Short mmCIF file of C-alpha atoms in Angstrom, two decimals:
data_model
loop_
_atom_site.label_atom_id
_atom_site.label_comp_id
_atom_site.label_asym_id
_atom_site.label_seq_id
_atom_site.Cartn_x
_atom_site.Cartn_y
_atom_site.Cartn_z
CA MET A 219 0.00 0.00 0.00
CA PRO A 220 1.21 3.55 -0.67
CA GLN A 221 2.33 5.38 2.40
CA ALA A 222 0.82 8.68 3.55
CA ALA A 223 2.88 11.76 2.97
CA THR A 224 4.52 12.93 6.16
CA GLN A 225 7.20 15.29 4.96
CA GLU A 226 6.57 19.02 4.84
CA GLY A 227 7.88 19.12 1.30
CA GLU A 228 5.11 16.81 0.12
CA ALA A 229 2.50 18.91 1.88
CA SER A 230 3.71 22.02 0.12
CA GLY A 231 3.53 20.50 -3.31
CA SER A 232 7.01 19.01 -3.87
CA GLY A 233 5.53 15.51 -3.80
CA PRO A 234 2.12 13.93 -4.49
CA THR A 235 -0.55 15.82 -2.61
CA LEU A 236 -3.41 13.34 -2.92
CA VAL A 237 -2.52 9.84 -1.73
CA LEU A 238 -4.47 6.81 -0.62
CA ARG A 239 -4.55 5.72 2.98
CA ARG A 240 -6.61 2.75 4.14
CA GLY A 241 -8.23 3.08 7.56
CA ARG A 242 -10.74 1.18 9.61
CA SER A 243 -13.59 2.23 7.33
CA SER A 244 -11.56 2.38 4.11
CA THR A 245 -11.71 6.16 4.08
CA VAL A 246 -9.40 8.30 2.02
CA SER A 247 -7.50 11.41 2.94
CA ALA A 248 -7.71 13.78 -0.02
CA THR A 249 -5.19 16.19 1.40
CA PRO A 250 -2.50 15.98 4.07
CA THR A 251 -3.84 16.42 7.56
CA THR A 252 -1.29 19.13 8.31
CA THR A 253 -0.50 21.68 5.62
CA THR A 254 2.65 23.72 5.25
CA ARG A 255 0.74 26.86 6.15
CA SER A 256 -0.78 25.45 9.35
CA MET A 257 2.52 23.93 10.51
CA ALA A 258 4.37 27.16 9.88
CA LEU A 259 1.77 29.13 11.78
CA VAL A 260 2.03 26.72 14.70
CA ARG A 261 5.80 27.13 14.77
CA ALA A 262 5.49 30.89 14.57
CA ARG A 263 2.93 31.12 17.35
CA ARG A 264 4.45 28.53 19.74
CA LYS A 265 7.99 29.87 20.03
CA PRO A 266 9.30 29.25 23.56
CA PRO A 267 10.19 32.33 25.55
CA GLY A 268 13.64 33.57 24.66
CA SER A 269 14.01 31.57 21.46
CA GLN A 270 14.70 33.87 18.51
CA SER A 271 13.30 36.75 20.50
CA PRO A 272 13.96 40.15 18.98
CA GLN A 273 16.91 41.97 20.56
CA GLU A 274 16.15 44.91 22.79
CA PRO A 275 17.62 48.25 21.77
CA PRO A 276 20.89 48.96 23.60
CA VAL A 277 20.53 50.69 26.94
CA ARG A 278 22.01 54.15 26.86
CA SER A 279 23.47 56.12 29.78
CA PRO A 280 21.67 59.22 31.03
CA THR A 281 24.42 61.37 29.48
CA SER A 282 23.93 59.75 26.11
CA LYS A 283 20.20 60.14 26.38
CA ARG A 284 20.52 63.81 27.18
CA LYS A 285 22.80 64.28 24.16
CA ARG A 286 20.53 62.58 21.75
CA GLY A 287 17.28 63.71 23.37
CA ALA A 288 14.25 63.30 21.13
CA ALA A 289 16.33 61.73 18.36
CA ALA A 290 17.02 58.71 20.57
CA ASN A 291 13.35 58.26 21.36
CA GLN A 292 12.50 58.54 17.67
CA GLU A 293 15.12 55.95 16.75
CA SER A 294 13.76 53.59 19.41
CA LYS A 295 10.22 53.98 18.06
CA GLU A 296 11.40 53.34 14.50
CA ARG A 297 13.24 50.20 15.55
CA THR A 298 10.22 48.94 17.47
CA ARG A 299 8.01 49.65 14.46
CA THR A 300 10.49 47.87 12.19
CA ARG A 301 10.44 44.77 14.39
CA ASP A 302 6.64 44.75 14.40
CA GLU A 303 6.55 45.12 10.63
CA GLU A 304 9.05 42.30 10.18
CA GLU A 305 7.00 39.98 12.39
CA GLU A 306 3.82 40.89 10.51
CA GLU A 307 5.48 40.37 7.13
CA GLU A 308 6.86 37.03 8.29
CA GLU A 309 3.41 35.84 9.35
CA ASP A 310 1.85 37.20 6.14
CA GLY A 311 4.45 35.37 4.10
CA VAL A 312 3.68 32.14 5.89
CA SER A 313 -0.06 32.40 5.36
CA SER A 314 -0.24 34.15 1.99
CA ALA A 315 -0.84 30.94 0.04
CA GLY A 316 -4.18 30.40 1.79
CA SER A 317 -4.17 26.68 0.94
CA SER A 318 -1.96 23.94 -0.41
CA PRO A 319 -1.37 23.86 -4.19
CA ILE A 320 -3.87 21.93 -6.26
CA ARG A 321 -2.51 18.71 -7.72
CA ALA A 322 -4.40 16.34 -10.00
CA PRO A 323 -4.84 12.88 -8.43
CA GLN A 324 -2.32 10.34 -9.70
CA ILE A 325 -3.93 6.98 -8.92
CA PRO A 326 -1.96 3.83 -9.75
CA ASP A 327 -3.77 1.66 -12.27
CA ALA A 328 -3.58 -1.33 -9.98
CA LEU A 329 -5.81 0.35 -7.41
CA TYR A 330 -8.68 0.59 -9.89
CA GLU A 331 -8.84 -3.20 -9.90
CA ASP A 332 -9.57 -3.23 -6.18
CA LEU A 333 -13.35 -2.90 -5.81
CA ASP A 334 -12.94 -1.83 -2.21
CA MET A 335 -10.93 1.19 -3.36
CA LEU A 336 -13.33 2.53 -6.00
CA LYS A 337 -15.32 4.58 -3.51
CA ALA A 338 -12.13 6.02 -2.07
CA ILE A 339 -10.82 6.87 -5.53
CA GLN A 340 -14.08 8.60 -6.40
CA ASP A 341 -13.86 10.63 -3.18
CA ILE A 342 -10.37 11.74 -4.15
CA HIS A 343 -11.53 12.94 -7.57
CA ASP A 344 -14.56 14.67 -6.04
CA ALA A 345 -12.34 16.50 -3.57
CA TYR A 346 -10.05 17.58 -6.40
CA ASP A 347 -12.95 18.83 -8.52
CA GLU A 348 -14.43 20.71 -5.57
CA LYS A 349 -11.14 22.43 -4.80
CA LEU A 350 -10.61 23.28 -8.46
CA GLY A 351 -14.12 24.72 -8.60
CA ARG A 352 -13.45 26.95 -5.61
CA GLN A 353 -10.29 28.19 -7.27
CA MET A 354 -12.13 29.12 -10.45
CA GLU A 355 -14.52 31.28 -8.40
CA LEU A 356 -11.69 33.65 -7.54
CA PRO A 357 -12.30 37.13 -9.02
CA THR A 358 -9.08 36.92 -11.00
CA LEU A 359 -10.11 33.67 -12.71
CA TYR A 360 -13.92 33.65 -12.80
CA LEU A 361 -14.43 36.05 -15.71
CA HIS A 362 -12.06 34.14 -17.98
CA THR A 363 -14.16 30.99 -17.74
CA CYS A 364 -17.80 32.10 -17.84
CA LYS A 365 -18.05 35.63 -19.26
CA PRO A 366 -17.55 36.45 -22.93
CA PRO A 367 -15.25 39.40 -23.64
CA THR A 368 -16.85 42.79 -24.22
CA CYS A 369 -16.51 45.06 -27.23
CA LEU A 370 -13.51 46.76 -25.61
CA SER A 371 -11.58 43.52 -26.05
CA THR A 372 -13.00 42.23 -29.34
CA ASN A 373 -13.85 45.26 -31.49
CA PRO A 374 -10.82 46.19 -33.62
CA LYS A 375 -12.28 49.66 -34.22
CA LEU A 376 -11.76 50.46 -30.55
CA LEU A 377 -8.10 49.46 -30.41
CA ARG A 378 -6.88 53.02 -30.89
CA VAL A 379 -8.95 54.29 -27.97
CA ARG A 380 -9.10 51.18 -25.82
CA GLU A 381 -7.02 52.58 -22.96
CA SER A 382 -8.91 55.86 -22.69
CA THR A 383 -12.37 54.33 -23.17
CA THR A 384 -11.64 51.63 -20.62
CA LYS A 385 -10.93 54.36 -18.08
CA THR A 386 -14.12 56.15 -19.13
CA VAL A 387 -16.27 53.06 -18.72
CA LEU A 388 -14.75 52.13 -15.37
CA ALA A 389 -15.23 55.69 -14.13
CA ALA A 390 -18.93 55.53 -15.06
CA ALA A 391 -19.47 51.99 -13.77
CA PRO A 392 -20.24 52.93 -10.12
CA SER A 393 -23.33 54.78 -11.36
CA VAL A 394 -24.76 51.67 -13.06
CA ILE A 395 -26.79 49.20 -11.03
CA GLY A 396 -29.00 46.17 -11.61
CA LEU A 397 -32.66 45.81 -10.65
CA SER A 398 -35.05 42.88 -10.42
CA SER A 399 -38.79 42.66 -9.87
CA SER A 400 -41.33 40.09 -8.79
CA VAL A 401 -45.02 39.74 -7.99
CA GLY A 402 -45.61 37.20 -5.26
CA ARG A 403 -43.37 34.26 -6.09
CA HIS A 404 -43.32 35.07 -9.78
CA SER A 405 -40.24 36.85 -11.10
CA LEU A 406 -40.96 39.54 -13.68
CA THR A 407 -37.70 40.70 -15.18
CA ARG A 408 -34.22 41.99 -14.58
CA CYS A 409 -32.83 45.18 -16.07
CA SER A 410 -30.39 48.01 -15.40
CA GLY A 411 -30.59 51.55 -14.13
CA PHE A 412 -28.42 54.40 -12.87
CA TRP A 413 -28.26 56.86 -10.00
CA VAL A 414 -29.80 60.29 -10.58
CA ASP A 415 -30.05 61.73 -7.07
CA TRP A 416 -28.70 61.39 -3.54
CA ASP A 417 -30.47 62.50 -0.36
CA GLU A 418 -27.68 62.90 2.16
CA GLU A 419 -29.99 63.69 5.06
CA ASN A 420 -32.13 60.56 4.67
CA LYS A 421 -29.36 58.39 3.19
CA LYS A 422 -31.40 57.50 0.13
CA GLY A 423 -30.47 57.25 -3.51
CA THR A 424 -32.79 57.62 -6.50
CA VAL A 425 -32.58 55.25 -9.46
CA LEU A 426 -33.88 55.88 -12.97
CA THR A 427 -34.73 52.86 -15.08
CA THR A 428 -37.28 51.51 -17.55
CA ALA A 429 -40.93 50.87 -16.73
CA HIS A 430 -40.43 47.44 -18.30
CA LEU A 431 -39.14 46.47 -14.86
CA ILE A 432 -42.72 46.29 -13.55
CA ARG A 433 -44.44 45.34 -16.82
CA THR A 434 -46.48 42.16 -16.51
CA LYS A 435 -47.89 41.84 -20.05
CA SER A 436 -46.90 43.08 -23.49
CA PRO A 437 -49.29 41.47 -25.98
CA SER A 438 -48.36 43.69 -28.93
CA SER A 439 -45.20 45.12 -30.47
CA ASN A 440 -47.17 48.23 -31.40
CA ASP A 441 -46.47 50.81 -28.68
CA TRP A 442 -49.36 53.00 -29.83
CA LEU A 443 -52.00 50.42 -28.95
CA GLY A 444 -51.35 50.90 -25.22
CA LYS A 445 -51.86 47.21 -24.45
CA ASP A 446 -49.01 46.84 -21.95
CA GLU A 447 -49.95 46.08 -18.34
CA TYR A 448 -47.97 47.03 -15.24
CA ALA A 449 -47.75 46.07 -11.57
CA PRO A 450 -47.00 49.27 -9.61
CA LYS A 451 -46.94 47.30 -6.35
CA ALA A 452 -44.36 44.80 -7.58
CA LYS A 453 -41.47 44.05 -5.25
CA VAL A 454 -38.28 45.61 -6.62
CA PHE A 455 -34.71 45.02 -5.47
CA VAL A 456 -31.60 46.99 -6.32
CA HIS A 457 -28.52 44.83 -6.96
CA PHE A 458 -25.27 46.57 -6.06
CA ARG A 459 -21.87 45.91 -7.56
CA ASP A 460 -20.77 43.82 -4.57
CA ALA A 461 -23.72 41.43 -5.13
CA THR A 462 -25.67 42.79 -2.15
CA THR A 463 -29.32 43.79 -2.56
CA GLU A 464 -31.70 46.31 -1.05
CA LYS A 465 -35.45 46.64 -1.43
CA ALA A 466 -36.52 49.72 -3.39
CA THR A 467 -39.60 51.93 -3.17
CA MET A 468 -41.24 53.18 -6.36
CA LEU A 469 -41.62 56.95 -6.67
CA TYR A 470 -43.55 56.84 -9.95
CA TYR A 471 -43.61 55.28 -13.39
CA GLU A 472 -44.53 56.72 -16.78
CA LYS A 473 -46.04 54.52 -19.47
CA HIS A 474 -45.68 56.70 -22.54
CA TYR A 475 -41.96 57.36 -22.12
CA ASN A 476 -41.28 54.00 -20.48
CA LEU A 477 -39.67 55.44 -17.35
CA ALA A 478 -39.66 54.40 -13.71
CA MET A 479 -38.00 55.93 -10.69
CA PHE A 480 -37.19 54.17 -7.42
CA GLU A 481 -35.77 55.17 -4.07
CA VAL A 482 -33.47 52.92 -2.06
CA ARG A 483 -31.58 53.11 1.22
CA VAL A 484 -27.86 53.72 0.65
CA ASP A 485 -25.52 54.54 3.51
CA GLU A 486 -22.75 55.97 1.35
CA PRO A 487 -23.08 58.74 -1.28
CA VAL A 488 -23.78 57.47 -4.79
CA GLN A 489 -21.97 58.58 -7.93
CA LEU A 490 -23.94 60.86 -10.25
CA LEU A 491 -22.90 61.31 -13.88
CA SER A 492 -23.19 64.55 -15.81
CA PHE A 493 -25.32 64.92 -18.95
CA ASN A 494 -24.58 65.83 -22.56
CA ASP A 495 -27.54 67.44 -24.33
CA ASP A 496 -25.72 67.91 -27.63
CA VAL A 497 -25.21 64.37 -28.89
CA LYS A 498 -24.53 64.26 -32.63
CA SER A 499 -25.54 61.80 -35.31
CA ALA A 500 -22.82 59.16 -35.86
CA GLU A 501 -21.27 59.95 -32.47
CA GLU A 502 -19.81 56.85 -30.85
CA VAL A 503 -21.34 55.82 -27.53
CA PHE A 504 -21.40 52.99 -25.00
CA GLU A 505 -24.49 51.30 -23.58
CA LEU A 506 -23.88 50.17 -20.00
CA GLY A 507 -25.79 47.70 -17.87
CA ARG A 508 -25.44 44.88 -15.38
CA ASP A 509 -26.26 41.20 -15.84
CA GLU A 510 -27.76 38.71 -13.39
CA SER A 511 -24.43 38.51 -11.52
CA SER A 512 -24.07 42.31 -11.33
CA PHE A 513 -21.25 42.14 -13.87
CA LEU A 514 -20.87 45.17 -16.09
CA THR A 515 -22.19 44.81 -19.65
CA ILE A 516 -20.88 47.08 -22.39
CA GLY A 517 -22.30 47.72 -25.85
CA HIS A 518 -20.74 49.99 -28.46
CA GLY A 519 -22.36 51.78 -31.37
CA MET A 520 -23.10 55.06 -33.10
CA VAL A 521 -26.05 57.36 -32.61
CA GLN A 522 -28.45 57.31 -35.56
CA TYR A 523 -30.97 59.98 -36.43
CA LEU A 524 -33.88 57.94 -37.76
CA ASN A 525 -37.60 58.31 -38.18
CA PRO A 526 -39.53 55.93 -35.93
CA ASN A 527 -41.57 53.29 -37.67
CA LEU A 528 -45.32 53.18 -37.17
CA LEU A 529 -44.97 50.85 -34.17
CA GLU A 530 -42.54 53.02 -32.21
CA ARG A 531 -42.93 56.13 -30.09
CA HIS A 532 -41.54 59.48 -31.19
CA HIS A 533 -38.77 59.79 -28.58
CA TYR A 534 -36.55 56.82 -29.39
CA LEU A 535 -32.76 57.07 -29.34
CA TYR A 536 -31.31 54.73 -31.95
CA VAL A 537 -27.82 53.30 -31.59
CA HIS A 538 -26.40 51.41 -34.57
CA GLY A 539 -24.14 48.45 -33.92
CA THR A 540 -25.58 47.22 -30.62
CA ASP A 541 -28.04 44.49 -29.73
CA GLU A 542 -31.54 45.51 -30.83
CA HIS A 543 -33.05 43.54 -27.95
CA PRO A 544 -30.62 43.78 -25.03
CA LYS A 545 -31.21 41.45 -22.14
CA TYR A 546 -29.91 43.52 -19.26
CA ASP A 547 -28.87 47.02 -20.35
CA ASN A 548 -32.44 48.10 -21.08
CA GLY A 549 -32.71 51.01 -18.66
CA GLY A 550 -28.99 51.55 -18.32
CA PRO A 551 -27.25 54.76 -19.40
CA VAL A 552 -25.89 55.52 -22.85
CA ILE A 553 -22.65 57.49 -22.40
CA ASP A 554 -20.30 59.28 -24.75
CA PHE A 555 -16.53 58.85 -24.78
CA ASP A 556 -16.25 61.52 -22.08
CA GLY A 557 -18.42 59.50 -19.71
CA LYS A 558 -21.44 61.81 -19.94
CA ILE A 559 -24.98 60.49 -20.28
CA VAL A 560 -26.56 61.17 -23.67
CA GLY A 561 -29.68 59.14 -22.95
CA MET A 562 -31.09 55.76 -22.10
CA LEU A 563 -31.71 53.01 -24.58
CA TYR A 564 -34.37 54.45 -26.93
CA MET A 565 -34.55 57.80 -25.11
CA TYR A 566 -32.69 61.10 -25.47
CA VAL A 567 -31.23 62.88 -22.49
CA SER A 568 -33.48 65.92 -22.99
CA LEU A 569 -36.46 63.82 -21.92
CA LEU A 570 -34.51 62.56 -18.95
CA HIS A 571 -34.06 66.16 -17.87
CA ALA A 572 -37.82 66.54 -17.80
CA CYS A 573 -37.97 63.45 -15.62
CA MET A 574 -35.40 65.00 -13.29
CA SER A 575 -37.45 68.17 -12.99
CA ILE A 576 -40.45 66.09 -11.97
CA HIS A 577 -38.42 64.36 -9.29
CA CYS A 578 -37.19 67.70 -7.96
CA GLY A 579 -40.81 68.82 -7.73
CA LEU A 580 -41.66 65.69 -5.77
CA ARG A 581 -38.80 66.33 -3.37
CA LYS A 582 -39.85 69.94 -2.77
CA ARG A 583 -43.47 69.03 -2.08
CA GLY A 584 -42.50 66.40 0.46
CA THR A 585 -42.67 62.65 0.62
CA GLU A 586 -46.32 62.63 1.70
CA ASN A 587 -47.43 64.15 -1.64
CA LYS A 588 -45.42 62.06 -4.07
CA GLN A 589 -48.45 61.37 -6.24
CA ILE A 590 -49.30 65.04 -6.87
CA LEU A 591 -46.94 65.63 -9.78
CA ARG A 592 -47.02 63.64 -13.03
CA MET A 593 -45.27 63.63 -16.36
CA SER A 594 -48.23 64.73 -18.45
CA ARG A 595 -48.33 65.55 -22.15
CA PRO A 596 -50.96 66.49 -24.76
CA HIS A 597 -52.30 63.59 -26.79
CA LEU A 598 -52.33 64.90 -30.35
CA GLY A 599 -53.76 61.72 -31.87
CA LEU A 600 -51.14 61.85 -34.64
CA LYS A 601 -48.07 59.88 -35.71
CA PHE A 602 -45.26 61.67 -37.53
CA SER A 603 -42.02 61.30 -39.43
CA ALA A 604 -39.50 64.07 -40.07
CA ILE A 605 -38.79 65.37 -43.57
CA LYS A 606 -35.15 66.13 -42.71
CA LEU A 607 -34.49 62.46 -41.87
CA LEU A 608 -35.75 61.12 -45.21
CA ASP A 609 -33.48 60.01 -48.02
CA PRO A 610 -32.21 63.08 -49.96
CA PRO A 611 -34.04 62.21 -53.23
CA LEU A 612 -37.34 62.12 -51.32
CA ILE A 613 -36.60 65.44 -49.66
CA GLU A 614 -35.89 66.92 -53.08
CA GLN A 615 -39.21 65.68 -54.48
CA ILE A 616 -41.15 67.27 -51.61
CA LEU A 617 -39.22 70.50 -52.07
CA VAL A 618 -39.85 70.63 -55.83
CA LYS A 619 -43.54 69.79 -55.69
CA CYS A 620 -44.56 71.49 -52.43
CA SER A 621 -41.78 74.01 -51.71
CA ILE A 622 -41.35 72.38 -48.28
CA ASP A 623 -38.03 71.13 -46.96
CA SER A 624 -38.74 70.80 -43.23
CA GLY A 625 -41.52 69.76 -40.88
CA LEU A 626 -43.38 66.66 -39.75
CA ILE A 627 -45.29 64.41 -42.13
CA VAL A 628 -48.54 62.99 -40.72
CA GLN A 629 -48.25 59.19 -40.94
CA GLU A 630 -51.42 58.21 -39.10
CA VAL A 631 -54.48 59.93 -37.59
CA SER A 632 -56.31 58.39 -34.64
CA GLU A 633 -59.91 57.54 -35.45
CA GLY A 634 -62.38 59.97 -33.89
CA SER A 635 -59.66 62.27 -32.58
CA PRO A 636 -59.94 66.09 -32.63
CA ALA A 637 -57.25 66.11 -35.32
CA GLU A 638 -59.33 63.89 -37.59
CA LYS A 639 -62.40 66.05 -37.02
CA LEU A 640 -60.42 69.17 -37.97
CA GLY A 641 -59.40 67.64 -41.28
CA PHE A 642 -55.87 66.39 -40.57
CA ARG A 643 -55.06 63.59 -42.99
CA VAL A 644 -52.20 61.22 -43.69
CA GLY A 645 -49.59 62.96 -45.83
CA ASP A 646 -50.20 66.47 -44.47
CA VAL A 647 -47.22 68.43 -43.13
CA ILE A 648 -47.05 70.23 -39.79
CA GLU A 649 -44.41 72.93 -39.59
CA CYS A 650 -45.14 74.84 -36.35
CA LEU A 651 -46.84 74.30 -33.01
CA ASN A 652 -47.71 77.40 -30.99
CA GLY A 653 -45.49 79.42 -33.29
CA LYS A 654 -42.39 77.24 -32.78
CA HIS A 655 -40.84 75.39 -35.69
CA VAL A 656 -40.59 71.61 -35.26
CA SER A 657 -38.31 69.54 -37.50
CA THR A 658 -38.06 66.13 -35.74
CA THR A 659 -40.28 63.99 -33.55
CA VAL A 660 -37.80 64.32 -30.68
CA GLU A 661 -38.12 68.11 -30.88
CA LEU A 662 -41.88 67.67 -30.81
CA GLU A 663 -41.76 65.59 -27.63
CA ASN A 664 -39.36 68.03 -25.97
CA MET A 665 -41.71 70.90 -26.78
CA LEU A 666 -44.80 69.12 -25.51
CA LEU A 667 -43.18 67.85 -22.34
CA SER A 668 -41.43 71.06 -21.37
CA LYS A 669 -44.64 73.05 -21.70
CA TYR A 670 -47.09 70.64 -20.14
CA VAL A 671 -45.34 69.25 -17.06
CA GLU A 672 -48.07 70.25 -14.63
CA GLY A 673 -49.61 69.31 -11.31
CA SER A 674 -52.72 67.24 -10.75
CA SER A 675 -54.96 70.10 -11.89
CA GLY A 676 -53.61 69.69 -15.42
CA LEU A 677 -54.24 65.97 -15.69
CA ASN A 678 -57.11 64.87 -17.92
CA SER A 679 -57.79 68.50 -18.80
CA GLU A 680 -57.84 70.04 -22.28
CA VAL A 681 -55.49 72.55 -23.89
CA ASP A 682 -55.48 74.44 -27.17
CA ILE A 683 -52.51 74.10 -29.53
CA GLU A 684 -52.08 76.31 -32.57
CA VAL A 685 -50.93 74.20 -35.51
CA TRP A 686 -49.59 75.48 -38.83
CA VAL A 687 -50.43 72.68 -41.27
CA PHE A 688 -50.07 72.14 -45.01
CA HIS A 689 -53.03 70.18 -46.38
CA MET A 690 -51.39 68.16 -49.11
CA ARG A 691 -54.58 67.35 -51.03
CA ARG A 692 -55.50 71.05 -51.31
CA SER A 693 -51.95 72.39 -51.49
CA LEU A 694 -52.91 74.99 -48.87
CA TRP A 695 -51.38 76.21 -45.61
CA ARG A 696 -53.86 76.60 -42.79
CA SER A 697 -53.72 77.55 -39.11
CA LYS A 698 -55.78 75.19 -36.97
CA THR A 699 -56.54 75.28 -33.25
CA LEU A 700 -56.30 71.74 -31.97
CA THR A 701 -58.01 71.12 -28.61
CA VAL A 702 -56.50 67.99 -27.09
CA LYS A 703 -56.48 66.09 -23.81
CA VAL A 704 -53.53 66.29 -21.39
CA SER A 705 -52.78 63.00 -19.67
CA ASP A 706 -49.99 61.09 -17.94
CA ASP A 707 -51.17 57.84 -19.52
CA ALA A 708 -49.69 56.28 -22.64
CA GLU A 709 -51.11 57.81 -25.81
CA VAL A 710 -53.18 55.43 -27.91
CA ILE A 711 -53.63 55.79 -31.67
CA VAL A 712 -56.77 54.06 -32.89
CA ARG A 713 -56.51 52.84 -36.44
CA GLY A 714 -59.86 53.40 -38.13
CA GLY A 715 -61.74 50.85 -40.19
CA MET A 716 -64.53 51.17 -42.75
CA HIS A 717 -67.88 49.84 -41.55
CA PRO A 718 -70.34 50.08 -44.52
CA SER A 719 -74.06 49.52 -44.07
CA PRO A 720 -75.48 46.20 -45.40
CA THR A 721 -77.08 48.04 -48.34
CA LYS A 722 -73.83 49.75 -49.36
CA PHE A 723 -71.92 46.52 -48.93
CA LEU A 724 -74.37 44.66 -51.18
CA ARG A 725 -74.10 47.35 -53.85
CA PHE A 726 -70.32 47.10 -53.67
CA VAL A 727 -70.40 43.33 -54.14
CA VAL A 728 -72.86 43.51 -57.06
CA GLY A 729 -71.02 46.36 -58.72
CA ASN A 730 -67.75 44.48 -58.57
CA SER A 731 -69.03 40.99 -59.33
CA HIS A 732 -66.59 40.71 -62.21
CA LEU A 733 -63.79 40.63 -59.66
CA TRP A 734 -64.98 37.35 -58.21
CA HIS A 735 -64.74 35.43 -61.52
#
């Protein structure tokens, strides 16, 4: 039978670490019973009095002490400190390994033929796998085995700025947090967010994220149908970078702009990023978020100025080159190469500023009146696209035929809306609202939101908006007063359908009978 390792050299890795040792119950020792570290610590802590004791500083005569004065005392203190440091370094050196080195089991082939040893051999391999698994959980090794590299490591276009952008991302990372939600025992989703405020007096931080965090149903991809359902009383937790969690309290959520704001207890001040309102088309940006393990996620792309399609809201921020359906960074910040926030995924920073102003209003009015203020906006009942974001040949055709090179093209009119009753039709062009020129849908949303952020008295009320519109079918400019509802709910565009009477339908069928043959 192989003999158990007894020498210190074997325990430290110079010989086989895992050996077989038969006992009364045929058990196996996977590792030596006494490691190098433990033996060294025992020797260091059980030194007999007087053995290798540090030498005392030489005793000086009173005359010598008077000559040297404070210098002697200082030298004595330095020597004492040096001895203490040496003892501490010696003990640190002994225990720095933390455990014995990992060695793969080397089992002689003959032992596998012994049926009584199979269980012991399996225990040895299990112990080795367990120790190897613990090693791979170390922060310095874990990422290399389970996390794919980010764009900063794989994108060749970022090689020239990798060092500077890495610093930028790491500087912004403390502002990015993860959030999760649940209703009862049912988990809803996990997403990202970022700090936007810090209440030093109450030790609370405010997080801005997406309302998708508390969304329970989304039956349609058409945002304008307003079919999404939410759970305002859902339980929400904030996941910090160190993997700790804290329950959050919802301040409010906004369906139309897909925003939600939460408050959470934080003992230390949080990091707040600055904002950049002047993001340019084709400007390179990073999308930041955190995954289920609170690891930082990084996406890279360029800002695109695009018209929304008929399923999307007017305020979207488009970033080319990133995942169209991100799993975790939905709600996280989009930052420029200077580390400033230019928006959230699908939302420009200008709208975030409006959200911040609402939060400031809530803070001023006191925590007992948090539901007084809302992010309200007029519901125009219209969908638009911007002329300036069309392909140049299309812009030229509109300019040649209509002498118009800027404004918003009406893409859809909600059935039964005030706009439809006033004669607004698909293809018309709106150039001004309340005397202010509007050239993109984002500008439109900024104008509406900045003017109509009101208290509860403004909710579900009506306002008049002066609209300068070009009726394409008549080739005429007209000024129309559009009276619309102001609401904090998501705007719904109802697509109209033709409902002919039975008589008209029969006439249509008879008159077009040749089509059925």
